[in-house]
Coordinates of C-alpha atoms and ligand atoms in Angstrom, one line a residue:
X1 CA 19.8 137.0 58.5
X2 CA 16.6 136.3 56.7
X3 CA 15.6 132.9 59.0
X4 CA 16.2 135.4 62.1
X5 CA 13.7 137.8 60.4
X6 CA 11.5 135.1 59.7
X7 CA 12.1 133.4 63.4
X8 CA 11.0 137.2 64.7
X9 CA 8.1 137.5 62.3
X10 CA 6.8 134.2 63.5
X11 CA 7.3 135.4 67.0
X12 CA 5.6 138.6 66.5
X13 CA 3.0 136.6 65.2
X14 CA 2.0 134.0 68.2
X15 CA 2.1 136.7 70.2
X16 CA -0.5 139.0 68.7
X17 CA -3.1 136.0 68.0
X18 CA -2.4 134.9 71.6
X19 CA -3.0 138.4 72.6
X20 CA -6.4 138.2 70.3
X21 CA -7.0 135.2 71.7
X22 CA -6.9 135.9 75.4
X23 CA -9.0 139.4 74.9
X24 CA -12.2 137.4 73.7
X25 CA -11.8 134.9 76.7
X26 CA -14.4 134.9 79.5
X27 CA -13.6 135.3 83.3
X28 CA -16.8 136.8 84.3
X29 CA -19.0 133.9 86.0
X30 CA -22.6 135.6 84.8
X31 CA -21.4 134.3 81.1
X32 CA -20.5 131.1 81.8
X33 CA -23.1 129.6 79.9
X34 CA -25.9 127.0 82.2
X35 CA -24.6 124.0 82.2
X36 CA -26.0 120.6 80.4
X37 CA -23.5 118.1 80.9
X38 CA -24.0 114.7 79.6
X39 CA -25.3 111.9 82.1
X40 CA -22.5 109.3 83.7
X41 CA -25.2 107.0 84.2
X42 CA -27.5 106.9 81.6
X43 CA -26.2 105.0 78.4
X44 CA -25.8 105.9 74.7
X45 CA -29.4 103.8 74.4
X46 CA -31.0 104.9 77.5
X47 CA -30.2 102.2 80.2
X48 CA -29.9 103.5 83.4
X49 CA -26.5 102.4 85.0
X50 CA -26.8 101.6 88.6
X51 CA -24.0 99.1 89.4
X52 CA -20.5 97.9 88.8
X53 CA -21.1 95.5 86.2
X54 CA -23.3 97.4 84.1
X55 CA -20.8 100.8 84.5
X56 CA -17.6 98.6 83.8
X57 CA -19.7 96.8 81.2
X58 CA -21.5 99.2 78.8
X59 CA -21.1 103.0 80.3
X60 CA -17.5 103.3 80.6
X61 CA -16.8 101.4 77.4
X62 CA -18.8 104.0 75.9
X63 CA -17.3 107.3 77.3
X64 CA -13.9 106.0 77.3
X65 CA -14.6 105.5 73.5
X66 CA -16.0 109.0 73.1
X67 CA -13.1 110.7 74.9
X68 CA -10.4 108.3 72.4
X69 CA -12.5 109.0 69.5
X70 CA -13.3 113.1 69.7
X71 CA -10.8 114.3 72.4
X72 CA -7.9 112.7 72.4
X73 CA -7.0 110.1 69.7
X74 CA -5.7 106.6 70.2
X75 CA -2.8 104.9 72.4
X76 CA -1.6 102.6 70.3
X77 CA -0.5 99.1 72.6
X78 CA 0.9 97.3 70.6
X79 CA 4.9 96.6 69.8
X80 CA 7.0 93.4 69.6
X81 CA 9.7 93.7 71.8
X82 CA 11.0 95.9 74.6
X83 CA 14.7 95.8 76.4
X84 CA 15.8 98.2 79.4
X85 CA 19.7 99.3 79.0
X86 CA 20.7 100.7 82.5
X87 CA 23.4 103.0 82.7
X88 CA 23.9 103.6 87.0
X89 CA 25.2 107.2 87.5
X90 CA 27.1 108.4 90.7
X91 CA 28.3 112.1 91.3
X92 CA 24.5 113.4 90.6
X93 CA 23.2 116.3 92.8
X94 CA 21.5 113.6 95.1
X95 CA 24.2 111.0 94.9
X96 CA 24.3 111.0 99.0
X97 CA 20.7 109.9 99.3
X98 CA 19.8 108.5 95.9
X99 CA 21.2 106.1 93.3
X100 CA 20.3 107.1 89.8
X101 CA 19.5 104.8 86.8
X102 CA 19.4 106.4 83.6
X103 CA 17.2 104.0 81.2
X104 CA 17.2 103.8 78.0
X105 CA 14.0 101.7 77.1
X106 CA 14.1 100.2 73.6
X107 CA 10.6 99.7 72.4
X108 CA 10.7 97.7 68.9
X109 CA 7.3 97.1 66.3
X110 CA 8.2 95.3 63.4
X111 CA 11.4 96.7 61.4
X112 CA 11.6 99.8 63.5
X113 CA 13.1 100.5 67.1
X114 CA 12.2 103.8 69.1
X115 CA 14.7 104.3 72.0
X116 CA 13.6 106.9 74.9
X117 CA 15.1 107.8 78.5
X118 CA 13.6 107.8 81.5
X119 CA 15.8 108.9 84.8
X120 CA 14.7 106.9 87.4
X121 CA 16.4 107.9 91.5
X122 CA 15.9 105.2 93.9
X123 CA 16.5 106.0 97.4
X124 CA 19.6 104.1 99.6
X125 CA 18.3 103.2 102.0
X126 CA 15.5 100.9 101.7
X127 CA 13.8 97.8 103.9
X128 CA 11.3 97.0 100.9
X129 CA 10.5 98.4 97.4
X130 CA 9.7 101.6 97.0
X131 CA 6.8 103.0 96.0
X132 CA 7.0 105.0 92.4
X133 CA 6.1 108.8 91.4
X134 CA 6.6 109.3 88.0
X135 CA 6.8 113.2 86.8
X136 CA 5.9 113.7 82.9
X137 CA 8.2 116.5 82.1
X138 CA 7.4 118.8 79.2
X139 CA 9.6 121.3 81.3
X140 CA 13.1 122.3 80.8
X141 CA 15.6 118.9 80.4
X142 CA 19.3 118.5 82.0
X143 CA 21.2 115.2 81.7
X144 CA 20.2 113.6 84.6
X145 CA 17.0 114.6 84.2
X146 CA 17.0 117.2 86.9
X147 CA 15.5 120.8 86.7
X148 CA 16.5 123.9 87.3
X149 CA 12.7 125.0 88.0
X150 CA 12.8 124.8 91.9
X151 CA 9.5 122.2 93.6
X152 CA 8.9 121.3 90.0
X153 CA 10.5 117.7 90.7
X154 CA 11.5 118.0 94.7
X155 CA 13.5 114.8 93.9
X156 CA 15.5 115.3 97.3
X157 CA 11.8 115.3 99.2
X158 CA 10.9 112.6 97.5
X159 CA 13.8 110.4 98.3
X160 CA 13.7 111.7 102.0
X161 CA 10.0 110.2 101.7
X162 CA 11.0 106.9 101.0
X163 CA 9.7 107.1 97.7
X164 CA 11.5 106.1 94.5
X165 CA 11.0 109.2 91.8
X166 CA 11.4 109.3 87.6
X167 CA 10.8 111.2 85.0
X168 CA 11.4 111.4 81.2
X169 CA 11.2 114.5 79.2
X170 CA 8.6 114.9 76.4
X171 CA 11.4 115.1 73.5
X172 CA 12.1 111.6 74.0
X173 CA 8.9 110.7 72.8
X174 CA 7.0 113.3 70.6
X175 CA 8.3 117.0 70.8
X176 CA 6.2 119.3 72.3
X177 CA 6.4 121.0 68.8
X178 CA 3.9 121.4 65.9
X179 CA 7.0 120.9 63.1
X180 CA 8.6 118.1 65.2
X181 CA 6.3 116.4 67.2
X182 CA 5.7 113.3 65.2
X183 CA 9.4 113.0 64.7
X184 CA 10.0 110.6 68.0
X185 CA 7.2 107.3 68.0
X186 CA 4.8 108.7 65.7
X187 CA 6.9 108.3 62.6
X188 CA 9.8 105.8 64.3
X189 CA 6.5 103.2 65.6
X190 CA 3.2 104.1 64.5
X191 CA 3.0 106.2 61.3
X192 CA -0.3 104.9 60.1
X193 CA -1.5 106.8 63.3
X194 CA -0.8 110.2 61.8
X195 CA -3.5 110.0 58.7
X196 CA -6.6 109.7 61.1
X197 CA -8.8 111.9 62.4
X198 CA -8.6 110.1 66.0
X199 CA -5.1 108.9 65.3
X200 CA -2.2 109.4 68.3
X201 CA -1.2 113.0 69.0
X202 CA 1.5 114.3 71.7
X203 CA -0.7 114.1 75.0
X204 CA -1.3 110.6 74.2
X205 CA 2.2 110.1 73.0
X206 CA 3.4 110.7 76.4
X207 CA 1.2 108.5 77.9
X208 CA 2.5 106.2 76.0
X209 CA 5.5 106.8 77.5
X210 CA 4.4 106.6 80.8
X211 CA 3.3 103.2 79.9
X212 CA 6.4 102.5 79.3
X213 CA 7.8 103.4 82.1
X214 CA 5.7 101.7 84.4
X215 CA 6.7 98.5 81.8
X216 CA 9.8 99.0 83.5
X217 CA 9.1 99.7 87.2
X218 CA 7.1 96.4 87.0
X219 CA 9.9 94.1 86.4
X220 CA 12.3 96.6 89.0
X221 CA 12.8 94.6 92.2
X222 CA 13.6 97.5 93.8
X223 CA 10.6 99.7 92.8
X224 CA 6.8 98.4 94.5
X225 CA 4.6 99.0 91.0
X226 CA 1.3 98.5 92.9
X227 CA 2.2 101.9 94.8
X228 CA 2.3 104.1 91.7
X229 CA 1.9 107.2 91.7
X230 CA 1.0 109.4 87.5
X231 CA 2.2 113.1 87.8
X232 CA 1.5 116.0 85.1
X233 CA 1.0 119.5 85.5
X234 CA -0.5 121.6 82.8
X235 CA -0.2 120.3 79.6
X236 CA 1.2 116.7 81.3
X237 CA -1.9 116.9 83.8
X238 CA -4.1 116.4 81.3
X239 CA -1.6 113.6 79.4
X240 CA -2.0 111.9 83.0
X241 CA -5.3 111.6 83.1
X242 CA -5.7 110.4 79.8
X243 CA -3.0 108.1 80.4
X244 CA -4.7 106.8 83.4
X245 CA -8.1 106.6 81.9
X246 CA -5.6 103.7 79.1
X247 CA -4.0 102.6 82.2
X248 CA -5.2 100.6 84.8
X249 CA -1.8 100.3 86.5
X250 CA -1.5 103.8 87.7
X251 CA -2.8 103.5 91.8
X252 CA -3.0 107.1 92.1
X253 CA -2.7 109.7 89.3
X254 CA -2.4 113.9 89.5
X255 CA -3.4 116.4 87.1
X256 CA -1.7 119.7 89.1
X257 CA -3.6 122.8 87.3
X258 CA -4.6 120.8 84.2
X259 CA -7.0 123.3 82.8
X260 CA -8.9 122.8 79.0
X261 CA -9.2 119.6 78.3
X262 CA -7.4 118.2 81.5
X263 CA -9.4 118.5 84.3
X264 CA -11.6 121.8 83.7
X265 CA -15.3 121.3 82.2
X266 CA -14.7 122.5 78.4
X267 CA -18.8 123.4 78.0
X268 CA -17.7 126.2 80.6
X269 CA -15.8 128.4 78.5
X270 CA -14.4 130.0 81.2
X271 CA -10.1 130.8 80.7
X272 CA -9.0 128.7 77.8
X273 CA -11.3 127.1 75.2
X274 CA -11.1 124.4 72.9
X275 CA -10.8 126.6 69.8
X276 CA -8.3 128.1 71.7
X277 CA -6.2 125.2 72.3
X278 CA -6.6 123.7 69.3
X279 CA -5.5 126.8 67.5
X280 CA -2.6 127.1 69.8
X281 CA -1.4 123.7 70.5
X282 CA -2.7 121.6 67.3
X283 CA -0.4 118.9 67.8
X284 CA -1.6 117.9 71.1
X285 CA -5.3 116.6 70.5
X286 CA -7.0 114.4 67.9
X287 CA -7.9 116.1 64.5
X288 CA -11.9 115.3 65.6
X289 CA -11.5 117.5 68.7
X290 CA -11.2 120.6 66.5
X291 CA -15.0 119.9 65.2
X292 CA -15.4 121.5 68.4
X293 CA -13.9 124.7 68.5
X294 CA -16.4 127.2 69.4
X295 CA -18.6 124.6 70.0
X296 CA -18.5 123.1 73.2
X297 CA -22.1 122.6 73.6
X298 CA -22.4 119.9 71.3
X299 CA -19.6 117.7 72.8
X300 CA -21.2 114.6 73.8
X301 CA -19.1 114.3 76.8
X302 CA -17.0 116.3 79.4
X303 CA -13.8 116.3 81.2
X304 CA -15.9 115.4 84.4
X305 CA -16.4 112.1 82.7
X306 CA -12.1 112.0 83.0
X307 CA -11.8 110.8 86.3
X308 CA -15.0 108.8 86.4
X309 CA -12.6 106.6 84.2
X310 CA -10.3 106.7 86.4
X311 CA -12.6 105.4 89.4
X312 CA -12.0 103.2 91.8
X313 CA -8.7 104.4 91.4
X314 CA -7.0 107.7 93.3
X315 CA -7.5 111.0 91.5
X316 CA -6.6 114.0 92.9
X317 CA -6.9 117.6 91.2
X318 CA -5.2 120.9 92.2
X319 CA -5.6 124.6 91.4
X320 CA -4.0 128.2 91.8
X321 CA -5.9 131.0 92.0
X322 CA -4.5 132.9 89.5
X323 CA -4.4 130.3 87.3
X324 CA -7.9 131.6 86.1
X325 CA -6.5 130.9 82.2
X326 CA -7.1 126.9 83.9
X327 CA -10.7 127.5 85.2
X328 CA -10.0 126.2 89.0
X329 CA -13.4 126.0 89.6
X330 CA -14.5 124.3 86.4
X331 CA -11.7 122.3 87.5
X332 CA -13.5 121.7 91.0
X333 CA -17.0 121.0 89.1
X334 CA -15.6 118.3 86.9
X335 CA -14.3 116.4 89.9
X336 CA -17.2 116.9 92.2
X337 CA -19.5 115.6 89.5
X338 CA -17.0 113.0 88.3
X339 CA -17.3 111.7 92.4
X340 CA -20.1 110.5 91.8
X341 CA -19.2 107.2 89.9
X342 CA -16.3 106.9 93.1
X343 CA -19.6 107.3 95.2
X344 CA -22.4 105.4 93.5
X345 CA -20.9 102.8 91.5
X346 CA -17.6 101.7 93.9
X347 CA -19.1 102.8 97.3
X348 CA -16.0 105.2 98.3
X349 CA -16.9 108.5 99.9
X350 CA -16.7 111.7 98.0
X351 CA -15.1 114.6 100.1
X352 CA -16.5 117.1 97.7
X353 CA -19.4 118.4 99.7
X354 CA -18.7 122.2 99.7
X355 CA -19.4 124.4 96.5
X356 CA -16.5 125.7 95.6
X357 CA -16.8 128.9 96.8
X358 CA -17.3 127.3 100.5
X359 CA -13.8 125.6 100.1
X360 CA -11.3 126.8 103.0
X361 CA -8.5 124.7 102.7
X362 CA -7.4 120.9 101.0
X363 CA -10.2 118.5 100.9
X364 CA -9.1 114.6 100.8
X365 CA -11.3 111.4 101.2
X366 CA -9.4 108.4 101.0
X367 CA -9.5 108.2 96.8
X368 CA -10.1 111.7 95.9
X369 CA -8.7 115.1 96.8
X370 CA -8.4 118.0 95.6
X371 CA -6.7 121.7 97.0
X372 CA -6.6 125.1 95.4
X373 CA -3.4 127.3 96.7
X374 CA -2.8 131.0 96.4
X375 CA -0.3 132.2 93.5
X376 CA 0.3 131.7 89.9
X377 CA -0.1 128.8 87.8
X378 CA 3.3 126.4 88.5
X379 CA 3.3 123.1 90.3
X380 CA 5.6 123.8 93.9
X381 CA 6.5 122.7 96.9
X382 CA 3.5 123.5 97.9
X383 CA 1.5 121.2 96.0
X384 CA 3.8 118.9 96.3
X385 CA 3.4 118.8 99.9
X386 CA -0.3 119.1 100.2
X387 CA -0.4 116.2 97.7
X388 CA 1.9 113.9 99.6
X389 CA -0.3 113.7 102.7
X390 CA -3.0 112.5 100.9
X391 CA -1.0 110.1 98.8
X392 CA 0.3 108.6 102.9
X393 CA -3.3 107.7 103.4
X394 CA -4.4 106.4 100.0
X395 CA -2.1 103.1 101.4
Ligands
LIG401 C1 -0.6 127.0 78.2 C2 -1.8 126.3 77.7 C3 -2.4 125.5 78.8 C4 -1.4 124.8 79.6 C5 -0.1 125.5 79.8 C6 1.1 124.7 80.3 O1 0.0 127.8 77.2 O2 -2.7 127.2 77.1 O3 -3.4 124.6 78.3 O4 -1.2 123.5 79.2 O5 0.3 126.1 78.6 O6 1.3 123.5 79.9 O7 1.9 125.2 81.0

């Protein structure tokens, strides 16, 4: 009786500072403050970056360290042994059109082992591999890793597509809990992470995951690695781009209605802020990134700077529009200015001419995309299907 008292106390609780919270957030455009974002191309000691080798060489060294550092905390790479224990299921919901492996990848560092599933469907009938979309789940989890939540993985469409599709669910790999989260690798693989102030936290414990699973796409004869494809929406949007940002393998990677510290511009403050996040979510960023709550202007870096890490590689950004709690249009900004390194450094054209008020429909260059849909914050069909056409032409 008294843990349901305290489990309702609790509830009553987040509720009312989410409700505090959300009646001191901005959505009026006059008081989004002018924006000074810090320079792509202009180092930490004043060198003008103008090409390839100095961008790859001293720029992108540098943010990426900044983002690691103050945003998100370390990956950690490094383990001694990992095994794949494959477990082929029939009678599944697509068993007509798909086979499904359900993985159980068993990562070992030292002493300690860290098991964690991934549910990978491959479709029958294939001439060649298949090219790989992997869905970071932090949604609700059934055993064969299907969801209830209709477009949220369209595994059938997927499959129809000839692609091969997987997911794993966030559990397996840090709970998407403040009490539990460093209960999966955290404490099984890397405890010394949890003592420092840019140590591994859950966003970039799922990319770590992800890395994982690509680990075992890459050694799947069935599966083409070189076509992958990194999918997160919300709070795994922004895990994907980080996880890209680690990961060079990922060919084309999609942060569906990301918002704070995803895709959206954070010195905004427009919908969700940092202090906001951090206060609700404080298990998902690095200690350092609460230095910045209600202090955006002195980050020395933006989420813009997110998929200029990416670069040359595919990034592709979505919206809703009333997902205003995600900032589409900071979401917009950060990937129009973020173009530029796809532009100027690699050469690739940059479909984001329009302001964003100007946008009338999807716009998709060969690398970069980006669409903003009517409706509510969720990643559908829709997306889904406006996504997909781009990701036919990226190859
Ligand atoms: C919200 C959070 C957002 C977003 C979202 C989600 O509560 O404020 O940053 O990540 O959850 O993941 O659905």
């Amino acid at each position: 009786m008294q843990a349901l008292w305290k489990f309702l106390a609790l509830g009553i609780l987040i509720i009312f500072t989410k409700t505090m919270a959300q009646s001191q957030v901005n959505y009026d455009e006059s008081k989004v403050p002018a924006l000074h974002l810090p320079s792509l191309f202009i180092s930490e000691k004043g060198e003008v970056i103008d090409s390839r080798e100095k961008w790859e060489a001293i720029r992108k060294p540098e943010i990426f360290r900044l983002f690691q550092t103050e945003v998100y905390g370390q990956i950690p790479k490094d383990f001694d042994e990992i095994s794949f224990e494959v477990t082929k299921r029939s009678n599944h919901q697509f068993d007509l059109i798909a086979n499904l492996e359900e993985v159980d990848i068993k990562i070992r560092r030292g002493e300690k082992t860290h098991v964690m599933r991934l549910n990978v469907f491959l479709p029958k009938e294939m001439e060649e591999p298949a090219p790989i979309i992997l869905l970071i789940n932090h949604r609700q989890k059934a055993e064969d890793g299907s969801l209830a939540e209709e477009g949220y993985w369209p595994v059938a469409e997927l499959i129809q597509k000839g692609f091969a599709t997987a997911s794993f669910h966030a559990e397996t790999v840090a709970p998407d809990d403040i009490q539990r989260f460093s209960g999966g690798i955290l404490t099984n693989l890397y405890p010394e992470q949890l003592d420092k102030k840019d140590g591994l936290k859950a966003l970039g414990a799922w990319g770590w995951g992800a890395m994982r699973a690509m680990d075992y796409f890459e050694q799947h004869e069935a599966i083409n690695a070189k076509k992958s494809v990194l999918v997160g929406h919300s709070r795994s949007g922004k895990s994907a781009l980080w996880t890209s940002a680690n990961d060079p393998r990922w060919a084309i990677t999609y942060a569906n209605e990301s918002g704070c510290g995803g895709a959206a511009l954070s010195k905004r403050k427009f919908g969700e802020t940092v202090e906001i996040i951090n206060n609700a979510f404080p298990h998902w960023f690095a200690e350092n990134f609460k230095k910045y709550n209600g202090a955006e202007e002195s980050l020395p870096l933006d989420q813009h700077m997110l998929p200029a890490l990416i670069a040359p590689r595919a990034v592709y950004f979505a919206s809703s529009k009333d997902d205003q709690w995600a900032d589409p249009k900071g979401e917009y900004l950060s990937l129009q200015i973020g173009s530029q390194v796809f532009s100027r450094i690699y050469d690739q054209e940059s479909p984001f001419k329009l302001s964003f008020e100007e946008l009338k429909g999807p716009v998709h260059s060969k690398t970069l995309g980006y669409h903003i849909r009517e409706g509510e914050h969720g990643l559908t069909w829709g997306d889904w299907s406006i996504f997909l056409e781009f990701v036919e032409q990226v190859w």
